[in-house]
Coordinates of C-alpha atoms in Angstrom, one line a residue:
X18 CA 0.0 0.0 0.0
X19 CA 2.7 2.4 0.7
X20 CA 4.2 1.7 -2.6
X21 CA 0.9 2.2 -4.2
X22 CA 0.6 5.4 -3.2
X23 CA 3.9 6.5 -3.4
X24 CA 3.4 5.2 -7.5
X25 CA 0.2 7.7 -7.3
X26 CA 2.0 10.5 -6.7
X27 CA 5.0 10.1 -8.7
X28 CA 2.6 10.3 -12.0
X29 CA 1.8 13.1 -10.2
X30 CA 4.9 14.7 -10.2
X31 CA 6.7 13.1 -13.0
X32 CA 3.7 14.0 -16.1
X33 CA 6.0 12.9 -19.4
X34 CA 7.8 9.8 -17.4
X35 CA 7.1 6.3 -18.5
X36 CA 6.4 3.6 -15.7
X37 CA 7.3 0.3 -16.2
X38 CA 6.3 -2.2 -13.3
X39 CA 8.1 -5.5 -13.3
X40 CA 6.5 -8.9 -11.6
X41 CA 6.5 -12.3 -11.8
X42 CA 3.2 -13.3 -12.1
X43 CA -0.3 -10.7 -13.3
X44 CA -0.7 -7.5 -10.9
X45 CA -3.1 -4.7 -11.0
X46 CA -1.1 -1.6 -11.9
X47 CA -1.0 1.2 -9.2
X48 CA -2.2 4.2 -12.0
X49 CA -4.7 3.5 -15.0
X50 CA -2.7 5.4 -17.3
X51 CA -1.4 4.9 -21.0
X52 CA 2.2 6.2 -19.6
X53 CA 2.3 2.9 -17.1
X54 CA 2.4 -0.6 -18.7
X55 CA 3.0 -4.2 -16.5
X56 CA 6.4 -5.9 -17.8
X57 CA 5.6 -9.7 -16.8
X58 CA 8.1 -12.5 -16.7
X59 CA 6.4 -15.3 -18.8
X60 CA 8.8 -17.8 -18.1
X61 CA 7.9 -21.2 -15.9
X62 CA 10.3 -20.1 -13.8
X63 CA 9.0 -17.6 -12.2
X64 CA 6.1 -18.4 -10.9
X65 CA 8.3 -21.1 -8.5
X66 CA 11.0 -18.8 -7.8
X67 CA 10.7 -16.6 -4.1
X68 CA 9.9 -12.9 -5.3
X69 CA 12.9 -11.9 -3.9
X70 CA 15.4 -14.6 -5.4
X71 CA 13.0 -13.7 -8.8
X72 CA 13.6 -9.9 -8.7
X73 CA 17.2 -10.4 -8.3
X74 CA 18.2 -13.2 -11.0
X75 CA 15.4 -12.6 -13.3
X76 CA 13.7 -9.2 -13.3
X77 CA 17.1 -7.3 -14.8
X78 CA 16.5 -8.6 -18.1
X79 CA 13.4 -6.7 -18.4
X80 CA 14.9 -3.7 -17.2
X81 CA 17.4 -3.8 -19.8
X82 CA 15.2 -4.7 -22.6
X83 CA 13.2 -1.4 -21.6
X84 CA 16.7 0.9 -21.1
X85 CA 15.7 2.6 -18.4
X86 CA 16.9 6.3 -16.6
X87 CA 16.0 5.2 -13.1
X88 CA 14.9 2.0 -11.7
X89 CA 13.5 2.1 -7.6
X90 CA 14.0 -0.6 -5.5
X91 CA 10.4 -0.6 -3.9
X92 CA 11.3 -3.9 -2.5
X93 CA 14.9 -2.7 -1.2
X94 CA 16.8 -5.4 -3.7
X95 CA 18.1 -4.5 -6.8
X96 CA 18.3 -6.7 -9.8
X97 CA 21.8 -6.4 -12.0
X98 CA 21.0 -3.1 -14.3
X99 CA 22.1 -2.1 -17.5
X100 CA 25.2 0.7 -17.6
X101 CA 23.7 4.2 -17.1
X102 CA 20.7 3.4 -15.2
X103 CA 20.8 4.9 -11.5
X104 CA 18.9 3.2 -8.9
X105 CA 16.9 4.2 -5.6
X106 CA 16.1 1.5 -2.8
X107 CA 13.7 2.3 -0.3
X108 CA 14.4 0.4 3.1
X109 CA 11.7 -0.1 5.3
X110 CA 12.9 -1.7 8.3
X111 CA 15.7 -4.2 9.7
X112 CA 14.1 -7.1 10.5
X113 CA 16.3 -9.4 10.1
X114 CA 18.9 -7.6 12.4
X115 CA 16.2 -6.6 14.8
X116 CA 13.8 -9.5 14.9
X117 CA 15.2 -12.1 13.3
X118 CA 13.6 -15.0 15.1
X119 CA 10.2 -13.5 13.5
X120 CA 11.2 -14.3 10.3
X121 CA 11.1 -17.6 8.2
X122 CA 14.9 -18.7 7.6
X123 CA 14.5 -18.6 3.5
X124 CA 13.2 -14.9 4.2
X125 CA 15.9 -14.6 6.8
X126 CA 19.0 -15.8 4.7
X127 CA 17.9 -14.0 1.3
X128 CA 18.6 -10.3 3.6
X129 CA 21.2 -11.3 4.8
X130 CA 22.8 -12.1 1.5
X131 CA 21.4 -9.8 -0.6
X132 CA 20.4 -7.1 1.2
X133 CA 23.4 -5.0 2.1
X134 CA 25.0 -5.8 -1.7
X135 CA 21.5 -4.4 -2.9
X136 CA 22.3 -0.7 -0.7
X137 CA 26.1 -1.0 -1.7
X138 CA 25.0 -0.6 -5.7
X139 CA 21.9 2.2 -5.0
X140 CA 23.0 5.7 -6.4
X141 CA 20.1 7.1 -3.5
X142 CA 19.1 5.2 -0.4
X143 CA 15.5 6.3 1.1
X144 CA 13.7 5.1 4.2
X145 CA 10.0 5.2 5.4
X146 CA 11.3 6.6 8.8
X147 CA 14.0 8.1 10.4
X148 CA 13.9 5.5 13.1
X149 CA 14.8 3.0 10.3
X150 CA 17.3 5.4 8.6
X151 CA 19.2 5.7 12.2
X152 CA 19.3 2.1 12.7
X153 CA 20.6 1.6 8.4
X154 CA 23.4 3.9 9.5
X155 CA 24.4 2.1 12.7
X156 CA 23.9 -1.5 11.2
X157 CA 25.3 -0.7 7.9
X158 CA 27.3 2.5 7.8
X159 CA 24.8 3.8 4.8
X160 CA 23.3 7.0 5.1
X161 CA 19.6 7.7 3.9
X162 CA 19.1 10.5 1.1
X163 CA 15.6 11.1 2.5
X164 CA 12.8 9.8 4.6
X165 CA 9.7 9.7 2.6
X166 CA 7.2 8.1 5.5
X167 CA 3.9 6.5 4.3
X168 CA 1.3 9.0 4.1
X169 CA -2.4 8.0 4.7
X170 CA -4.9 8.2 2.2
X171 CA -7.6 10.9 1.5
X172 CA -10.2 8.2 2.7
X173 CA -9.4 7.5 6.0
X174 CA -10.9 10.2 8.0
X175 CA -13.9 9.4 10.5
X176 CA -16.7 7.3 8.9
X177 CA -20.7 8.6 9.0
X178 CA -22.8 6.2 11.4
X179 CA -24.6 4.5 8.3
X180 CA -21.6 3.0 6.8
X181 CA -19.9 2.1 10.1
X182 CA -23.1 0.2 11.0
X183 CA -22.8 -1.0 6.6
X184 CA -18.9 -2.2 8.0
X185 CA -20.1 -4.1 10.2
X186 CA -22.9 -6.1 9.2
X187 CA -20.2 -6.8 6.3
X188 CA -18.2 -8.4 9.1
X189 CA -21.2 -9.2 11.6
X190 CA -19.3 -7.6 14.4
X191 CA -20.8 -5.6 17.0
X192 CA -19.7 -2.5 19.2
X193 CA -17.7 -1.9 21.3
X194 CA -14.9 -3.4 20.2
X195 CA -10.8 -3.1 20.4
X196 CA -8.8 -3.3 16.8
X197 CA -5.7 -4.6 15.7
X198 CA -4.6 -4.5 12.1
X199 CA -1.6 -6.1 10.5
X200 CA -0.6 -10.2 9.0
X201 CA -0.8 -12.8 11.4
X202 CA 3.3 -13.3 11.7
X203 CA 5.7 -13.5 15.0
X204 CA 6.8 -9.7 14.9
X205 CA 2.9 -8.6 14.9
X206 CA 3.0 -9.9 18.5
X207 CA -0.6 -10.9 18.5
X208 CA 0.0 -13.5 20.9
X209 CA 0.8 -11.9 23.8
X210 CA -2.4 -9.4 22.7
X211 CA -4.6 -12.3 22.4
X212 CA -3.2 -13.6 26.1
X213 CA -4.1 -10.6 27.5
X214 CA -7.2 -10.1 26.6
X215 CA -8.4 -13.4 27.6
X216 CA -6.7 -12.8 30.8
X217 CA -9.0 -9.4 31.1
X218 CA -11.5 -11.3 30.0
X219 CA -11.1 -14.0 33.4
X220 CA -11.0 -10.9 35.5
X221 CA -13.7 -9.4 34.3
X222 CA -12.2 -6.0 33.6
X223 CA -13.6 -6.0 29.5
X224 CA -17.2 -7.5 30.1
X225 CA -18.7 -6.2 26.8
X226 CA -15.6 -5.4 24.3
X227 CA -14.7 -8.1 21.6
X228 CA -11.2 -8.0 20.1
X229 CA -11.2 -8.0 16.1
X230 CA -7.7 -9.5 14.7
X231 CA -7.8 -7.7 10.6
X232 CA -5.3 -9.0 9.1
X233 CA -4.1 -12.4 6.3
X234 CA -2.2 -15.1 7.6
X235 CA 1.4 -15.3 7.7
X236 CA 4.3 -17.8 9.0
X237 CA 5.3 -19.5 12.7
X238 CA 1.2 -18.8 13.8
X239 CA 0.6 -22.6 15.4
X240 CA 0.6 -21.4 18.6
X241 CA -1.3 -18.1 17.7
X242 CA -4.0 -20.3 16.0
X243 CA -4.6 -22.4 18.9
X244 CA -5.1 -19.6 21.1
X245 CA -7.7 -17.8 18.4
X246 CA -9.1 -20.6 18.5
X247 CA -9.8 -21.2 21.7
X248 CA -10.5 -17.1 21.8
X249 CA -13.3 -17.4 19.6
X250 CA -16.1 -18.4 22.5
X251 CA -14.4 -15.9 24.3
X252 CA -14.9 -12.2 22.0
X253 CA -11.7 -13.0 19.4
X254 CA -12.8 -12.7 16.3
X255 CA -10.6 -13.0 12.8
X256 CA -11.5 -11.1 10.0
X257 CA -8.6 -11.8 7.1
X258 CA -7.2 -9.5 5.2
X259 CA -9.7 -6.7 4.8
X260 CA -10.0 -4.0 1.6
X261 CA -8.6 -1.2 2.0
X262 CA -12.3 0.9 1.2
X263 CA -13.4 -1.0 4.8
X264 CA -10.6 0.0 7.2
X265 CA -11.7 4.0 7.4
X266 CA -14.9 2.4 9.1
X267 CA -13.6 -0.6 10.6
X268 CA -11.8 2.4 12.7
X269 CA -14.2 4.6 13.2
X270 CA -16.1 1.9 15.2
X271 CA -13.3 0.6 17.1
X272 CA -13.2 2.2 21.0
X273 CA -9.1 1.7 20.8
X274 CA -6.7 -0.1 18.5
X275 CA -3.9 -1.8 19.4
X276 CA -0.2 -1.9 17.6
X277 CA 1.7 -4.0 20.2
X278 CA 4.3 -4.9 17.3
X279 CA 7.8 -6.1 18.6
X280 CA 9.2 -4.0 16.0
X281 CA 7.6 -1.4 13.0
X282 CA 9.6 0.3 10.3
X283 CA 7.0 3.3 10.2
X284 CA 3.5 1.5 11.7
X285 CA 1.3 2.8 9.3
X286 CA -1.8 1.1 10.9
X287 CA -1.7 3.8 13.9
X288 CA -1.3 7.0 11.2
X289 CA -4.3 5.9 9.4
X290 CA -6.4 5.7 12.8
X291 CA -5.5 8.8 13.8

C-alpha cells in the first residue's frame, strides 16, 4: 500500500515519465494510465521462484530490454542493471537484524545475503522513517538521502454512522470493540495481545468489548491459531485481510486499536487511525 501510493504521486509529479512495473506473475497496476504498462516475466520459472530470489536473477533482463533512466528498489533489492541506469532503494525496516527470530529462515537468509550488496550498488538510499534510517546507518554505515514516511490516504478520515453500522454487518461484528490490524506473523505480537485479553477477559475487567484480529495469515502462527481458537467463545474474532475501502470504518467503530508490534519500520496502521 505504501508503494501504491507512493506510484500515485509520482505520476503526479513526474507527467512525461514512463512507468514500467516489473512482476513475476499478473498485478493490478497502481495508475490507470497509457504512460504505465505491467512488464511480466512469462517464463515457468517464475512463478516457482521466491519474489525476492525472482527480482534479483530474473527481473534485470526486463529492465534492460526497456533501457531505463531510473529503476526504484520498492522492495529494497536491486536486480543487476544495465550501464547508465541509476537506482533508488527504499528500506523499510531491519528485520532481520532486529527481529530475526520473527522471520522464516528462507526470508531470513535472502537479507542477509542480498540485502546489504542491494544498498552498496543504490545511487540514492530512502527510508520510510528516520527511526529506520538511524538504525541503516548504525547497522550498515549507509546513510539515507531522505525519509519519505507512508502518508495515509484521503479516505481514512472518521466514517458517518450509516456506513460504520454497513462495516459491520459486512463483518457481523458488534460494538464496542478493540482493533488490531496487520498479518498474522511473529513480529505482529498478537499472541501476547490475544493472552491478554483473555486474561481481562477471566478478571472481568472488558465484560462487553470483543477483540477483532484484521489482518491475512502469515508464518510460525501454530501457537497463535490455537489460542484464536480457543478465543473465539471468548470475544476473538478474525477477519482476514480486509479491503482497503473498509478499514476507514472498521476504525471509526473501534473504542481503541492496538499496535503492540515487537518492532515497526514506520506502523502505518496507527497513522491511518488517527
Amino acid at each position: 500500500r505504501y508503494v501504491i501510493e507512493l506510484c500515485r504521486q509520482l505520476d503526479h509529479v513526474l507527467p512525461k515519465a514512463l512507468f514500467f512495473v516489473y512482476a513475476p506473475t499478473a498485478l493490478r497496476l497502481p495508475v490507470s494510465s497509457e504512460r504505465w504498462s505491467a512488464r511480466i516475466d512469462q517464463s515457468r520459472m517464475a512463478r516457482n521462484l521466491n519474489r525476492g530470489l525472482w527480482l534479483i536473477s530474473r527481473a534485470g533482463s526486463l529492465c534492460r530490454h526497456d533501457r531505463l533512466d531510473v529503476f526504484w528498489g520498492a522492495v529494497t533489492l536491486l536486480p543487476a542493471l544495465g550501464p547508465g541506469v541509476r537506482a533508488v532503494s527504499t528500506v523499510y525496516d531491519l528485520n532481520h537484524k532486529i527481529v530475526p527470530s520473527t522471520m522464516l529462515a528462507r526470508d531470513l537468509w535472502g537479507r542477509r545475503l542480498l540485502f546489504g550488496r542491494s544498498l552498496a550498488r543504490a545511487d540514492e538510499i530512502l527510508t520510510i522513517s528516520h527511526g529506520t534510517a538511524a538504525k541503516l546507518h548504525s547497522a550498515y554505515g549507509f546513510t539515507a538521502a531522505g525519509v519519505v514516511s507512508p502518508g495515509a490516504s484521503e479516505e481514512f478520515t472518521p466514517q458517518a454512522r450509516d456506513k460504520v453500522e454497513a462495516c459491520l454487518t459486512k463483518y457481523r461484528l458488534k460494538t464496542p470493540y478493540l482493533l488490531a490490524v496487520g498479518t498474522l506473523e511473529p513480529r505482529k505480537n498478537f499472541e501476547l495481545l490475544v493472552e491478554s485479553f483473555l486474561q481481562m477477559k477471566t478478571e472481568g475487567l472488558l465484560p462487553a468489548h470483543t477483540l477483532v484480529l484484521a489482518g491475512g495469515r502469515g508464518w510460525k502462527d501454530r501457537r497463535l491459531r490455537g489460542l484464536l481458537e480457543r478465543g473465539a467463545s471468548h470475544g476473538v474474532t478474525v477477519l482476514g485481510y480486509v479491503d482497503q475501502q473498509d478499514l476507514p470504518a472498521l476504525y471509526t467503530g473501534a473504542d481503541v486499536l492496538i499496535c503492540p508490534s515487537l518492532y515497526e519500520g514506520f506502523g502505518m496502521p496507527v497513522l491511518e487511525a488517527r
